[in-house]
Coordinates of C-alpha atoms in Angstrom, one line a residue:
Chain Y
M1 CA 0.0 0.0 0.0
L2 CA 2.7 2.4 1.0
T3 CA 4.6 1.9 -2.2
R4 CA 1.4 2.6 -4.1
I5 CA 0.8 5.8 -2.2
L6 CA 4.4 6.8 -2.8
T7 CA 4.2 6.0 -6.5
T8 CA 1.1 8.1 -6.9
A9 CA 2.7 11.0 -5.0
L10 CA 5.8 10.8 -7.2
L11 CA 3.6 10.8 -10.3
G12 CA 1.9 13.9 -9.0
A13 CA 5.3 15.5 -8.3
G14 CA 6.3 14.7 -11.9
L15 CA 3.2 16.3 -13.3
L16 CA 4.0 19.4 -11.3
A17 CA 7.7 19.6 -12.2
S18 CA 6.9 21.7 -15.2
S19 CA 4.6 24.2 -13.5
A20 CA 7.2 26.6 -12.0
L21 CA 6.0 29.5 -9.9
A22 CA 5.8 32.8 -11.6
G23 CA 8.4 35.5 -11.0
G24 CA 11.8 35.4 -9.3
H25 CA 12.2 34.6 -5.7
E26 CA 14.6 37.4 -4.8
N27 CA 13.0 40.2 -2.9
T28 CA 9.7 38.5 -3.2
P29 CA 7.6 39.4 -0.1
P30 CA 6.9 36.4 2.2
E31 CA 3.1 36.8 1.7
I32 CA 3.5 36.2 -2.0
K33 CA 5.8 33.2 -1.4
A34 CA 3.2 31.8 1.0
R35 CA 0.4 32.4 -1.5
N36 CA 2.3 30.7 -4.3
G37 CA 3.1 27.8 -1.9
L38 CA -0.6 27.5 -1.1
M39 CA -1.5 27.4 -4.8
A40 CA 1.2 24.8 -5.4
N41 CA -0.3 22.7 -2.6
Y42 CA -3.8 22.9 -4.1
S43 CA -2.3 22.0 -7.4
Y44 CA -0.3 19.1 -6.1
N45 CA -3.4 17.5 -4.4
L46 CA -5.4 18.2 -7.5
S47 CA -2.8 16.5 -9.7
I48 CA -3.2 13.2 -7.8
L49 CA -7.0 13.4 -8.0
G50 CA -7.0 14.6 -11.6
A51 CA -4.7 11.8 -12.8
M52 CA -7.2 9.3 -11.4
A53 CA -10.2 11.1 -12.8
K54 CA -8.6 11.2 -16.3
G55 CA -7.7 7.5 -16.1
E56 CA -3.9 8.2 -16.2
T57 CA -3.5 6.4 -12.8
E58 CA -5.6 3.7 -11.3
Y59 CA -8.3 4.9 -8.9
N60 CA -7.2 4.3 -5.3
A61 CA -9.9 5.2 -2.8
E62 CA -7.5 5.6 0.1
V63 CA -5.1 8.0 -1.8
A64 CA -8.0 9.9 -3.3
A65 CA -9.5 10.4 0.1
I66 CA -6.2 11.7 1.5
A67 CA -5.6 14.1 -1.4
A68 CA -9.2 15.4 -1.3
A69 CA -9.1 15.8 2.5
N70 CA -5.9 17.7 2.2
L71 CA -7.3 20.0 -0.4
A72 CA -10.4 20.7 1.7
A73 CA -8.2 21.4 4.7
V74 CA -5.8 23.7 3.0
T75 CA -8.5 25.6 1.0
G76 CA -10.5 25.9 4.3
T77 CA -7.8 27.8 6.2
D78 CA -8.2 31.5 7.0
Q79 CA -6.1 33.2 4.4
S80 CA -6.8 36.8 5.4
L81 CA -3.3 37.5 6.6
L82 CA -1.8 36.7 3.2
W83 CA -3.4 39.6 1.4
T84 CA -1.5 42.5 2.8
A85 CA -2.0 45.9 1.0
G86 CA 0.6 46.7 -1.7
T87 CA 1.2 43.1 -2.8
D88 CA -0.8 43.2 -6.1
N89 CA 0.5 42.9 -9.6
A90 CA 0.5 46.6 -10.2
A91 CA 2.7 47.3 -7.1
M92 CA 4.8 44.1 -7.5
Q93 CA 5.2 43.6 -11.3
G94 CA 6.5 40.2 -12.3
K95 CA 6.2 38.8 -8.8
T96 CA 2.5 38.1 -8.5
R97 CA -0.5 37.8 -10.7
A98 CA -2.9 39.0 -8.0
T99 CA -4.9 41.9 -9.3
P100 CA -5.8 45.0 -7.3
K101 CA -9.4 43.9 -7.6
I102 CA -8.8 41.5 -4.7
W103 CA -8.6 44.5 -2.4
E104 CA -11.2 46.6 -4.2
D105 CA -13.8 43.8 -4.1
S106 CA -12.8 42.0 -1.0
A107 CA -16.4 40.7 -0.4
G108 CA -16.4 39.1 -3.8
F109 CA -12.9 37.7 -3.3
Q110 CA -13.9 36.1 0.1
K111 CA -17.0 34.6 -1.5
A112 CA -14.9 33.0 -4.3
S113 CA -12.5 31.7 -1.7
A114 CA -15.4 30.3 0.4
D115 CA -16.9 28.7 -2.7
M116 CA -13.6 27.0 -3.4
A117 CA -13.4 25.6 0.1
A118 CA -17.0 24.4 -0.2
A119 CA -16.3 22.6 -3.5
A120 CA -13.2 21.0 -2.0
K121 CA -15.2 19.9 1.0
A122 CA -17.9 18.4 -1.2
M123 CA -15.2 16.5 -3.1
A124 CA -13.6 15.3 0.1
D125 CA -17.0 13.8 1.1
V126 CA -17.1 11.6 -1.9
A127 CA -13.6 11.2 -3.3
G128 CA -13.0 7.9 -1.4
T129 CA -16.4 6.4 -2.5
D130 CA -15.7 5.5 -6.1
L131 CA -14.1 6.8 -9.3
A132 CA -17.4 8.1 -10.7
S133 CA -18.0 10.2 -7.5
L134 CA -14.5 11.7 -7.8
Q135 CA -15.0 12.4 -11.5
G136 CA -18.3 14.1 -10.7
A137 CA -16.8 16.4 -8.2
M138 CA -13.8 17.6 -10.3
G139 CA -16.0 20.0 -12.4
A140 CA -17.1 22.0 -9.4
V141 CA -13.6 22.2 -8.0
G142 CA -12.1 23.2 -11.3
G143 CA -14.9 25.7 -11.8
A144 CA -14.2 27.3 -8.4
C145 CA -10.5 27.7 -9.4
G146 CA -11.6 29.3 -12.7
T147 CA -14.1 31.7 -11.1
C148 CA -11.5 33.1 -8.8
H149 CA -8.8 33.2 -11.5
K150 CA -11.1 34.8 -14.0
A151 CA -12.0 37.6 -11.7
Y152 CA -8.8 38.2 -9.6
R153 CA -5.8 36.9 -11.5
G154 CA -3.9 38.9 -14.1
P155 CA -2.1 37.6 -17.2
K156 CA 1.2 35.7 -17.0
P157 CA 4.1 38.1 -17.1
E158 CA 5.6 38.0 -20.7
Chain N
M1 CA -13.5 68.6 -69.9
W2 CA -11.2 66.1 -68.2
K3 CA -12.2 67.6 -64.9
R4 CA -15.8 66.9 -65.5
G5 CA -14.9 63.4 -66.5
L6 CA -13.0 62.9 -63.2
L7 CA -15.8 64.3 -61.2
A8 CA -18.3 62.0 -62.9
L9 CA -15.9 59.1 -62.2
C10 CA -15.7 60.1 -58.5
V11 CA -19.4 60.4 -58.2
A12 CA -19.9 57.0 -59.9
G13 CA -17.1 55.5 -57.6
A14 CA -18.8 56.9 -54.5
G15 CA -22.1 55.6 -55.7
I16 CA -20.7 52.1 -56.2
G17 CA -18.9 52.3 -52.8
W18 CA -22.2 53.3 -51.1
W19 CA -24.0 50.5 -52.8
L20 CA -21.2 47.9 -52.0
T21 CA -21.1 48.9 -48.3
A22 CA -24.9 48.8 -47.8
P23 CA -25.9 46.4 -45.0
A24 CA -27.1 43.2 -46.8
P25 CA -29.7 41.0 -45.1
L26 CA -29.7 37.2 -45.2
P27 CA -30.6 35.6 -48.5
H28 CA -34.2 34.5 -49.1
A29 CA -33.4 30.8 -48.9
T30 CA -32.1 31.3 -45.4
E31 CA -35.2 33.2 -44.4
T32 CA -37.3 30.3 -45.6
A33 CA -35.2 27.8 -43.7
L34 CA -35.6 29.9 -40.5
M35 CA -39.3 30.3 -40.8
T36 CA -39.8 26.6 -41.2
A37 CA -37.4 25.6 -38.3
P38 CA -39.1 24.1 -35.2
Q39 CA -37.7 26.6 -32.5
D40 CA -36.9 23.8 -30.1
L41 CA -36.1 25.2 -26.6
A42 CA -33.9 22.4 -25.4
L43 CA -31.8 22.7 -28.6
G44 CA -31.8 26.5 -28.1
A45 CA -30.2 26.1 -24.7
Q46 CA -27.4 23.9 -26.1
V47 CA -26.8 26.4 -28.9
F48 CA -26.8 29.3 -26.4
W49 CA -24.1 27.7 -24.2
A50 CA -22.0 26.4 -27.1
S51 CA -22.0 29.9 -28.6
G52 CA -21.0 31.6 -25.4
C53 CA -23.7 34.3 -25.6
A54 CA -23.9 34.8 -21.8
S55 CA -20.1 35.2 -21.3
C56 CA -20.2 38.6 -23.0
H57 CA -23.8 39.7 -22.5
I58 CA -24.1 39.3 -18.7
P59 CA -23.0 42.2 -16.6
E60 CA -19.4 42.2 -15.3
G61 CA -19.1 39.8 -12.4
A62 CA -22.6 38.3 -12.8
E63 CA -23.2 34.6 -12.6
E64 CA -24.0 32.4 -15.6
T65 CA -27.2 30.9 -14.2
D66 CA -29.5 28.6 -16.2
A67 CA -31.5 31.6 -17.1
P68 CA -29.0 34.5 -17.2
L69 CA -29.9 38.1 -17.3
L70 CA -28.4 39.4 -20.6
A71 CA -28.2 43.0 -19.4
G72 CA -24.9 43.8 -21.2
G73 CA -22.3 46.3 -20.0
Q74 CA -19.1 44.4 -20.1
A75 CA -16.3 46.4 -21.8
F76 CA -14.1 44.9 -24.6
A77 CA -11.0 46.9 -25.2
S78 CA -9.4 46.7 -28.7
E79 CA -7.0 48.8 -30.8
F80 CA -10.1 50.3 -32.5
G81 CA -11.7 51.4 -29.3
T82 CA -13.7 50.0 -26.5
F83 CA -16.9 48.1 -27.2
Y84 CA -19.6 47.6 -24.7
A85 CA -21.8 44.5 -24.9
P86 CA -25.4 45.6 -25.4
N87 CA -28.5 44.5 -23.5
V88 CA -29.8 41.6 -25.5
S89 CA -32.5 40.5 -23.0
P90 CA -36.0 40.1 -24.4
G91 CA -37.2 43.4 -22.9
P92 CA -37.8 46.9 -24.3
E93 CA -34.1 47.9 -23.8
G94 CA -32.9 44.8 -25.4
I95 CA -34.3 42.7 -28.3
G96 CA -37.9 42.6 -27.1
G97 CA -40.3 42.6 -30.0
W98 CA -37.6 41.5 -32.6
T99 CA -38.9 39.0 -35.1
L100 CA -36.9 35.8 -35.8
L101 CA -35.7 37.3 -39.1
E102 CA -34.5 40.5 -37.4
F103 CA -32.7 38.3 -34.8
A104 CA -31.1 36.1 -37.5
N105 CA -30.0 39.2 -39.5
A106 CA -28.4 40.6 -36.4
V107 CA -26.7 37.3 -35.4
Q108 CA -25.7 36.0 -38.8
A109 CA -25.4 39.1 -41.1
G110 CA -24.4 41.7 -38.5
V111 CA -27.2 44.0 -39.5
S112 CA -29.5 45.6 -37.0
P113 CA -33.3 45.8 -37.4
A114 CA -32.8 49.5 -38.3
G115 CA -30.5 48.4 -41.1
A116 CA -27.1 49.4 -39.6
H117 CA -23.9 47.3 -39.5
Y118 CA -22.8 45.8 -36.2
Y119 CA -19.1 45.9 -35.2
P120 CA -17.4 42.5 -35.5
A121 CA -16.6 42.5 -31.8
F122 CA -19.9 40.6 -32.0
P123 CA -18.8 37.4 -33.8
Y124 CA -21.5 37.3 -36.4
T125 CA -19.0 36.2 -39.1
A126 CA -18.7 32.9 -37.1
Y127 CA -22.4 32.6 -36.4
A128 CA -23.1 33.1 -40.1
Q129 CA -22.1 29.5 -40.5
A130 CA -24.7 28.2 -38.0
T131 CA -27.7 26.2 -39.3
S132 CA -31.0 27.9 -39.5
E133 CA -32.4 25.2 -37.1
D134 CA -29.9 26.2 -34.5
I135 CA -30.5 30.0 -34.9
A136 CA -34.3 29.5 -34.7
A137 CA -33.9 27.4 -31.5
L138 CA -31.5 30.0 -30.1
Y139 CA -34.1 32.8 -30.7
A140 CA -36.7 30.8 -28.9
F141 CA -34.4 30.2 -25.9
I142 CA -33.3 33.9 -25.6
M143 CA -36.8 35.2 -26.0
N144 CA -37.7 33.1 -22.9
L145 CA -34.9 34.6 -20.7
P146 CA -35.7 37.3 -18.1
E147 CA -35.9 40.9 -19.2
A148 CA -33.2 43.3 -18.1
S149 CA -33.7 47.1 -17.7
P150 CA -30.3 48.8 -18.2
P151 CA -30.1 50.6 -21.6
S152 CA -27.1 49.6 -23.8
R153 CA -24.0 51.8 -23.5
P154 CA -22.7 53.3 -26.8
H155 CA -19.3 52.0 -28.0
D156 CA -16.3 54.3 -27.5
V157 CA -14.8 54.1 -30.9
G158 CA -12.8 56.8 -32.7
F159 CA -12.8 58.1 -36.3
P160 CA -13.0 56.6 -38.9
F161 CA -14.2 53.4 -37.2
N162 CA -17.2 55.3 -35.7
I163 CA -18.7 55.5 -39.2
R164 CA -20.6 52.3 -39.3
R165 CA -20.8 52.3 -43.1
T166 CA -17.1 51.5 -43.2
L167 CA -18.0 48.1 -41.8
G168 CA -19.6 47.3 -45.2
G169 CA -16.1 47.4 -46.6
W170 CA -14.8 45.4 -43.8
K171 CA -17.4 42.7 -44.4
L172 CA -16.6 42.6 -48.1
L173 CA -12.9 42.0 -47.2
F174 CA -13.1 39.8 -44.1
G175 CA -16.8 39.0 -43.6
A176 CA -16.6 35.3 -44.3
P177 CA -13.6 33.7 -42.6
T178 CA -13.3 30.0 -43.1
G179 CA -11.0 27.6 -41.3
P180 CA -8.7 25.0 -43.0
E181 CA -10.1 22.0 -44.8
M182 CA -10.8 19.4 -42.0
P183 CA -11.3 15.7 -42.2
P184 CA -15.0 14.7 -42.3
E185 CA -14.9 12.7 -39.1
V186 CA -14.4 16.0 -37.1
A187 CA -17.3 17.8 -38.8
R188 CA -19.3 18.1 -35.6
G189 CA -16.3 19.5 -33.7
E190 CA -15.6 21.9 -36.6
Y191 CA -19.2 23.1 -36.6
L192 CA -19.2 23.6 -32.8
S193 CA -15.8 25.3 -32.7
E194 CA -16.1 27.5 -35.8
A195 CA -19.8 28.4 -36.2
L196 CA -20.8 28.4 -32.5
A197 CA -18.0 28.6 -30.0
H198 CA -16.1 31.0 -32.3
C199 CA -12.7 29.9 -30.9
A200 CA -10.9 31.5 -33.9
E201 CA -12.0 35.0 -32.8
C202 CA -9.4 35.0 -30.1
H203 CA -7.0 32.1 -31.0
T204 CA -6.4 33.3 -34.6
P205 CA -4.3 36.4 -35.1
R206 CA -5.7 39.4 -37.0
N207 CA -4.3 41.8 -39.7
A208 CA -4.0 45.5 -39.3
L209 CA -7.7 46.0 -40.2
G210 CA -9.0 43.4 -37.8
G211 CA -9.6 40.6 -40.3
L212 CA -8.6 37.0 -39.3
D213 CA -5.3 35.8 -40.7
K214 CA -6.5 32.5 -42.1
S215 CA -2.9 31.3 -42.8
R216 CA -2.3 31.1 -39.0
W217 CA -5.6 29.5 -38.0
M218 CA -5.7 29.0 -34.2
A219 CA -2.0 29.7 -34.0
G220 CA -2.3 32.2 -31.1
A221 CA -2.6 35.9 -31.0
P222 CA -2.0 39.0 -28.8
N223 CA -4.8 39.6 -26.3
P224 CA -6.8 42.4 -27.8
S225 CA -6.8 44.1 -24.4
G226 CA -3.1 44.6 -24.8
K227 CA -2.1 42.4 -21.9
G228 CA -0.8 38.8 -22.4
R229 CA -1.2 36.4 -25.3
I230 CA -3.8 34.0 -26.3
P231 CA -2.1 30.6 -26.9
N232 CA -1.4 28.7 -30.1
I233 CA -3.8 25.6 -29.8
T234 CA -2.6 23.8 -33.0
P235 CA -0.8 20.5 -32.4
A236 CA 2.6 22.1 -33.3
V237 CA 2.5 23.7 -29.8
L238 CA -0.3 22.2 -27.8
D239 CA 0.7 18.6 -27.0
W240 CA -2.0 17.8 -24.5
S241 CA -3.6 14.4 -24.8
E242 CA -7.3 14.0 -25.6
A243 CA -8.0 13.2 -22.0
D244 CA -6.1 16.4 -21.0
L245 CA -8.2 18.5 -23.4
Q246 CA -11.5 16.9 -22.4
A247 CA -10.7 17.6 -18.7
Y248 CA -9.5 21.2 -19.4
L249 CA -12.6 22.0 -21.4
T250 CA -15.0 20.8 -18.7
T251 CA -13.1 21.6 -15.5
G252 CA -10.7 24.3 -16.5
L253 CA -7.8 22.4 -15.0
T254 CA -4.6 22.2 -17.2
P255 CA -2.3 19.1 -17.2
D256 CA -0.2 21.1 -14.7
Y257 CA -3.2 21.6 -12.5
D258 CA -3.2 25.3 -13.0
S259 CA -6.6 26.6 -14.1
A260 CA -8.1 28.6 -16.9
G261 CA -8.5 32.3 -16.2
G262 CA -9.7 35.3 -18.1
H263 CA -12.4 34.7 -20.8
M264 CA -11.3 31.1 -21.2
A265 CA -12.7 30.4 -17.7
S266 CA -16.1 31.5 -19.1
V267 CA -15.7 29.3 -22.1
V268 CA -15.1 26.3 -19.8
T269 CA -18.2 27.2 -17.8
N270 CA -20.2 27.2 -21.0
L271 CA -18.7 24.0 -22.5
A272 CA -19.2 22.1 -19.2
R273 CA -23.0 22.4 -19.9
L274 CA -22.7 20.6 -23.2
P275 CA -23.1 16.8 -23.7
E276 CA -19.8 15.0 -23.2
S277 CA -19.9 13.9 -26.8
D278 CA -19.9 17.5 -28.0
V279 CA -16.9 18.4 -25.9
A280 CA -15.2 15.2 -27.3
A281 CA -16.0 16.5 -30.8
I282 CA -14.3 19.8 -30.1
V283 CA -11.3 17.9 -28.7
S284 CA -11.0 15.8 -31.9
Y285 CA -11.2 19.1 -34.0
I286 CA -8.4 20.7 -32.0
K287 CA -6.2 17.5 -32.3
A288 CA -6.9 17.5 -36.1
L289 CA -5.9 21.2 -36.7
P290 CA -3.1 21.8 -39.2
P291 CA 0.0 22.3 -37.0
I292 CA 1.4 25.8 -37.2
A293 CA 4.7 26.5 -35.3
D294 CA 5.2 29.7 -33.3
P295 CA 7.3 32.3 -35.2
S296 CA 10.9 31.8 -34.1

């Protein structure tokens, strides 16, 4: 069992190897590093779940349950301390893609964040049941990522 | 004498130009096909989501519910000026009272009921390729959506583009863009991608006058807002598997488990409402696109 979990984890790491974080790390404020780390953690757990949902790795109820529970736990943390003023993509060009709209529309941003946590929680409730349940939950989780990115993330630095 | 001749030539030229740039309605055969189409509401919903109508016509930040409020108002920046999506809800400020033929002329010929050209920020050159059955069904679906009250905001477009008659010339030059010859087995995906989802509007680059560069079909383009690039989705660059593409178009998650943002996030929201087989058809179309490398 442990080997299988490790194999899946390694596969996930491989999938993520190409998705480097945006911007350089020198002089990057710790909030931005923490935010990027948080996103990398979401992404890592999603890579394990997504590979199973796509049929790239075999469905494993135990691993799926752990990854989904982790995603739900991490998305459910209070992230208010990460969004300090002046850490948007206008003030910190090339270091972050967070748009000033996060601060201008903080109610909307908090709702998008809460919706993400709710979608992850819903997935955690069913991810260990069977493959079809996991597949069924992926759309809402991906949709929640997209809703927030559409409204509050700027384009990649060129 | 020669002066009079030149003057006559200019007058004649202007007359021909005026005639050539006149807004032309749909041909009679299309009108007949529209009038005899069944106006199926369930089909209309599918056409509506495949065509992405709500993504542009709902207010900024509004949700794409099952029965969205098409109040308009979103701004679309371009090098020609800023266009504001109009209210196209079935109320008095929108398209209330429009006949099916008026609707079809707007959507497929880019001509308003008053006989003026629309700007091609509205992708009528793509919708022109849609079947009359789909357009009639779309009309029925939109006419059943809730009415919205905000009046449409005028576009903010400078001279000479503010003279709508110039669009007659634009239509003559670029009004019927066609994609590359595709294998018959991807016909459904070709129809969904080119006539309804209008992928090429963003993924194909444009020339100086805003016409699609057909030699670089889906090979990526600068974002018209001026920030960022819209990616090349031909197989020369996009090497995602069919499962990757299917997952991306329904969840927005990339093979790196990043997610779609910008307008593509709306596209995913729309496509997630389509039957799985239709998304698979779009995937097979993308995989079959002629590969075009990025310029080195």
